[in-house]
Amino acid sequence: MIDVLIDKIKEKNNPTVAGLDPKLDYIPDDIKAKSFEKFGNTLEAAADAIYEFNKQLIDALYDIVPAVKPQSAYYEMYGWRGVKCLDDTIKYAKSKGLYVICDAKRGDIGATSEAYAKAYIGKTALNDSLEVSSFDADSLTVNPYLGTDGVLPFVNECNNNQKSIFVLVKTSNKSSGELQDIEADGKFIYERMAELVNAWGENSVG
């Protein structure tokens, strides 16, 4: 629920979100040296170094900023070990009281969006009587440009689990205007998208 983030912003008197977008080039040499000495030249060593760096960042920031935003691609590039690092990072940040926005920009056809929604902000059924959280982020970024059936699964998981989503409308990349700035019936596509986002969320106001 976005109300939780708003409360944390007020508590810290700070609207800043700290991005956790790690690459090995960004990791201090002493941290990398320890991880590569322990695990060798492996993806496991890379993930270990990233997690250690993330913990140090979180320890330095948790009483200053209300939220962190790990970008999933920077973890996925290290394979399943990187994905585990993402999961561990989310858990560690939440243990420090931070609001976690997972920046994955997911969005697909309905059934696939439902699976993404359950993975990041919902629960996955293990059997008829047991559902468990996977990544358990507080919030997820969503790409809505496949339309309503690609977004509503995320909205449903928000409503069922007290989570939130950030739905992109107008993006800052240079080529965004190729689609988003096209005019349709007197409005830009991104303005039409904003109207859809408003409609999707009208029953989900905190």
CSV table of C-alpha atoms in Angstrom, one decimal:
chain,number,residue,atom,x,y,z
A,1,MET,CA,0.0,0.0,0.0
A,2,ILE,CA,1.4,3.4,-1.0
A,3,ASP,CA,0.2,4.8,2.3
A,4,VAL,CA,3.1,3.0,4.0
A,5,LEU,CA,5.6,4.7,1.8
A,6,ILE,CA,3.9,8.1,2.4
A,7,ASP,CA,4.2,7.5,6.2
A,8,LYS,CA,7.9,6.6,5.9
A,9,ILE,CA,8.5,9.7,3.8
A,10,LYS,CA,6.9,11.8,6.5
A,11,GLU,CA,8.8,10.0,9.2
A,12,LYS,CA,12.2,10.6,7.6
A,13,ASN,CA,11.2,14.0,6.2
A,14,ASN,CA,12.8,12.8,3.0
A,15,PRO,CA,11.2,11.7,-0.3
A,16,THR,CA,14.4,10.2,-1.6
A,17,VAL,CA,14.6,6.7,-3.0
A,18,ALA,CA,18.0,5.1,-3.1
A,19,GLY,CA,18.7,3.0,-6.2
A,20,LEU,CA,20.5,-0.3,-5.7
A,21,ASP,CA,21.7,-0.9,-9.3
A,22,PRO,CA,24.9,-2.8,-8.8
A,23,LYS,CA,27.6,-3.6,-11.2
A,24,LEU,CA,31.0,-5.0,-10.3
A,25,ASP,CA,32.6,-1.8,-11.6
A,26,TYR,CA,30.8,0.0,-8.8
A,27,ILE,CA,31.9,-2.3,-6.0
A,28,PRO,CA,34.9,-1.2,-3.8
A,29,ASP,CA,38.0,-3.3,-4.5
A,30,ASP,CA,38.4,-4.5,-0.9
A,31,ILE,CA,34.9,-6.0,-1.0
A,32,LYS,CA,35.5,-7.7,-4.4
A,33,ALA,CA,38.8,-9.1,-3.3
A,34,LYS,CA,37.3,-10.9,-0.3
A,35,SER,CA,34.5,-12.4,-2.3
A,36,PHE,CA,36.7,-13.5,-5.2
A,37,GLU,CA,39.2,-15.0,-2.8
A,38,LYS,CA,36.4,-17.0,-1.2
A,39,PHE,CA,34.6,-18.1,-4.3
A,40,GLY,CA,37.1,-17.7,-7.2
A,41,ASN,CA,36.3,-16.2,-10.5
A,42,THR,CA,32.6,-17.1,-10.4
A,43,LEU,CA,29.2,-15.6,-10.6
A,44,GLU,CA,28.8,-16.6,-7.0
A,45,ALA,CA,31.7,-14.3,-6.1
A,46,ALA,CA,30.1,-11.5,-8.0
A,47,ALA,CA,26.8,-11.9,-6.3
A,48,ASP,CA,28.5,-12.2,-2.9
A,49,ALA,CA,30.3,-8.9,-3.4
A,50,ILE,CA,27.2,-7.2,-4.6
A,51,TYR,CA,25.2,-8.3,-1.6
A,52,GLU,CA,27.9,-7.2,0.8
A,53,PHE,CA,28.0,-3.8,-0.8
A,54,ASN,CA,24.2,-3.5,-0.7
A,55,LYS,CA,24.2,-4.3,3.0
A,56,GLN,CA,26.7,-1.6,3.7
A,57,LEU,CA,24.7,0.9,1.7
A,58,ILE,CA,21.5,-0.1,3.5
A,59,ASP,CA,23.2,0.2,6.9
A,60,ALA,CA,24.3,3.7,6.0
A,61,LEU,CA,21.0,4.8,4.6
A,62,TYR,CA,18.1,3.1,6.4
A,63,ASP,CA,17.7,5.9,9.0
A,64,ILE,CA,17.9,8.6,6.3
A,65,VAL,CA,15.9,7.5,3.3
A,66,PRO,CA,12.4,5.8,3.4
A,67,ALA,CA,12.9,3.4,0.5
A,68,VAL,CA,15.3,1.6,-1.8
A,69,LYS,CA,14.8,0.5,-5.4
A,70,PRO,CA,16.8,-2.4,-6.7
A,71,GLN,CA,16.7,-2.8,-10.5
A,72,SER,CA,16.2,-6.5,-11.2
A,73,ALA,CA,18.3,-6.5,-14.4
A,74,TYR,CA,21.4,-5.7,-12.6
A,75,TYR,CA,21.0,-8.9,-10.6
A,76,GLU,CA,19.6,-11.1,-13.3
A,77,MET,CA,22.8,-10.5,-15.4
A,78,TYR,CA,24.6,-12.7,-12.8
A,79,GLY,CA,22.2,-15.6,-13.3
A,80,TRP,CA,20.4,-17.4,-10.4
A,81,ARG,CA,23.0,-16.3,-8.0
A,82,GLY,CA,22.3,-12.7,-8.8
A,83,VAL,CA,18.5,-13.4,-8.4
A,84,LYS,CA,19.2,-14.9,-5.0
A,85,CYS,CA,21.2,-11.7,-4.2
A,86,LEU,CA,18.2,-9.6,-5.2
A,87,ASP,CA,16.0,-11.7,-2.9
A,88,ASP,CA,18.5,-11.4,0.0
A,89,THR,CA,18.8,-7.7,-0.6
A,90,ILE,CA,15.0,-7.2,-0.5
A,91,LYS,CA,14.8,-9.2,2.8
A,92,TYR,CA,17.7,-7.3,4.3
A,93,ALA,CA,16.3,-3.9,3.4
A,94,LYS,CA,12.9,-4.8,4.8
A,95,SER,CA,14.5,-6.0,8.0
A,96,LYS,CA,15.9,-2.4,8.4
A,97,GLY,CA,12.4,-1.0,8.0
A,98,LEU,CA,12.9,0.3,4.4
A,99,TYR,CA,10.1,0.3,1.8
A,100,VAL,CA,11.3,-1.8,-1.2
A,101,ILE,CA,10.3,-0.9,-4.7
A,102,CYS,CA,11.5,-3.6,-7.1
A,103,ASP,CA,12.3,-2.0,-10.4
A,104,ALA,CA,11.5,-4.8,-12.9
A,105,LYS,CA,9.1,-3.0,-15.3
A,106,ARG,CA,7.1,-6.2,-15.7
A,107,GLY,CA,4.2,-6.4,-18.1
A,108,ASP,CA,2.9,-9.2,-20.4
A,109,ILE,CA,-0.2,-10.9,-21.5
A,110,GLY,CA,-2.7,-11.7,-18.7
A,111,ALA,CA,-1.6,-15.1,-17.5
A,112,THR,CA,2.1,-14.2,-17.6
A,113,SER,CA,1.4,-10.9,-15.8
A,114,GLU,CA,-0.4,-12.9,-13.2
A,115,ALA,CA,2.7,-15.0,-12.6
A,116,TYR,CA,4.9,-11.9,-12.4
A,117,ALA,CA,2.5,-10.3,-10.0
A,118,LYS,CA,2.5,-13.3,-7.7
A,119,ALA,CA,6.3,-13.5,-7.8
A,120,TYR,CA,7.0,-10.0,-6.8
A,121,ILE,CA,4.1,-8.7,-4.8
A,122,GLY,CA,1.7,-11.6,-4.3
A,123,LYS,CA,1.8,-15.1,-3.1
A,124,THR,CA,2.5,-18.4,-4.9
A,125,ALA,CA,0.4,-21.5,-4.2
A,126,LEU,CA,2.4,-24.6,-3.1
A,127,ASN,CA,-0.7,-26.7,-2.6
A,128,ASP,CA,-4.4,-26.2,-2.1
A,129,SER,CA,-4.0,-24.8,1.4
A,130,LEU,CA,-0.6,-23.0,1.4
A,131,GLU,CA,0.6,-19.9,-0.4
A,132,VAL,CA,3.9,-18.3,0.2
A,133,SER,CA,5.6,-15.0,-0.8
A,134,SER,CA,8.5,-15.2,-3.2
A,135,PHE,CA,10.3,-11.9,-3.5
A,136,ASP,CA,7.8,-10.1,-1.3
A,137,ALA,CA,8.7,-6.6,-2.4
A,138,ASP,CA,6.5,-3.8,-1.2
A,139,SER,CA,6.1,-2.4,-4.6
A,140,LEU,CA,6.8,-3.1,-8.3
A,141,THR,CA,7.3,-1.0,-11.4
A,142,VAL,CA,5.0,-2.1,-14.2
A,143,ASN,CA,5.0,-1.5,-18.0
A,144,PRO,CA,1.4,-1.0,-19.1
A,145,TYR,CA,1.8,-0.8,-22.8
A,146,LEU,CA,0.3,-4.2,-23.4
A,147,GLY,CA,-3.0,-2.9,-22.1
A,148,THR,CA,-5.5,-3.7,-19.4
A,149,ASP,CA,-5.2,-7.4,-19.2
A,150,GLY,CA,-1.5,-7.0,-18.6
A,151,VAL,CA,-2.0,-4.7,-15.7
A,152,LEU,CA,-5.0,-5.9,-13.8
A,153,PRO,CA,-3.2,-8.9,-12.4
A,154,PHE,CA,-0.8,-6.6,-10.6
A,155,VAL,CA,-3.7,-4.4,-9.4
A,156,ASN,CA,-5.4,-7.5,-8.0
A,157,GLU,CA,-2.3,-8.6,-6.1
A,158,CYS,CA,-1.9,-5.1,-4.7
A,159,ASN,CA,-5.5,-5.2,-3.4
A,160,ASN,CA,-5.1,-8.7,-2.0
A,161,ASN,CA,-1.7,-8.2,-0.3
A,162,GLN,CA,-1.6,-4.5,0.6
A,163,LYS,CA,1.1,-3.8,-1.9
A,164,SER,CA,1.6,-1.1,-4.6
A,165,ILE,CA,2.7,-0.6,-8.1
A,166,PHE,CA,4.4,2.3,-10.0
A,167,VAL,CA,3.0,2.2,-13.6
A,168,LEU,CA,5.2,4.0,-16.2
A,169,VAL,CA,3.3,6.5,-18.4
A,170,LYS,CA,5.9,8.8,-19.9
A,171,THR,CA,9.5,7.6,-19.8
A,172,SER,CA,12.8,9.6,-20.0
A,173,ASN,CA,14.7,7.6,-22.6
A,174,LYS,CA,15.5,9.4,-25.8
A,175,SER,CA,13.3,7.3,-28.1
A,176,SER,CA,10.3,7.3,-25.8
A,177,GLY,CA,8.5,9.7,-28.1
A,178,GLU,CA,8.5,7.3,-31.0
A,179,LEU,CA,5.3,5.8,-29.4
A,180,GLN,CA,4.4,7.8,-26.3
A,181,ASP,CA,4.3,11.2,-28.1
A,182,ILE,CA,2.0,10.1,-31.0
A,183,GLU,CA,-1.2,12.0,-31.0
A,184,ALA,CA,-4.5,10.2,-31.0
A,185,ASP,CA,-7.8,12.1,-31.0
A,186,GLY,CA,-6.1,15.3,-29.7
A,187,LYS,CA,-4.1,13.7,-26.9
A,188,PHE,CA,-0.7,12.1,-26.7
A,189,ILE,CA,-0.5,8.4,-26.2
A,190,TYR,CA,1.1,9.0,-22.8
A,191,GLU,CA,-1.9,11.1,-21.8
A,192,ARG,CA,-4.2,8.3,-22.8
A,193,MET,CA,-2.1,5.9,-20.8
A,194,ALA,CA,-2.3,8.2,-17.8
A,195,GLU,CA,-6.1,8.1,-18.1
A,196,LEU,CA,-6.0,4.3,-18.1
A,197,VAL,CA,-3.8,4.2,-15.1
A,198,ASN,CA,-6.2,6.5,-13.2
A,199,ALA,CA,-9.1,4.2,-14.1
A,200,TRP,CA,-7.2,1.0,-13.1
A,201,GLY,CA,-6.4,2.5,-9.7
A,202,GLU,CA,-9.7,4.1,-8.8
A,203,ASN,CA,-10.8,1.2,-6.5
A,204,SER,CA,-7.3,0.9,-5.0
A,205,VAL,CA,-6.9,4.2,-3.2
A,206,GLY,CA,-5.4,3.8,0.2
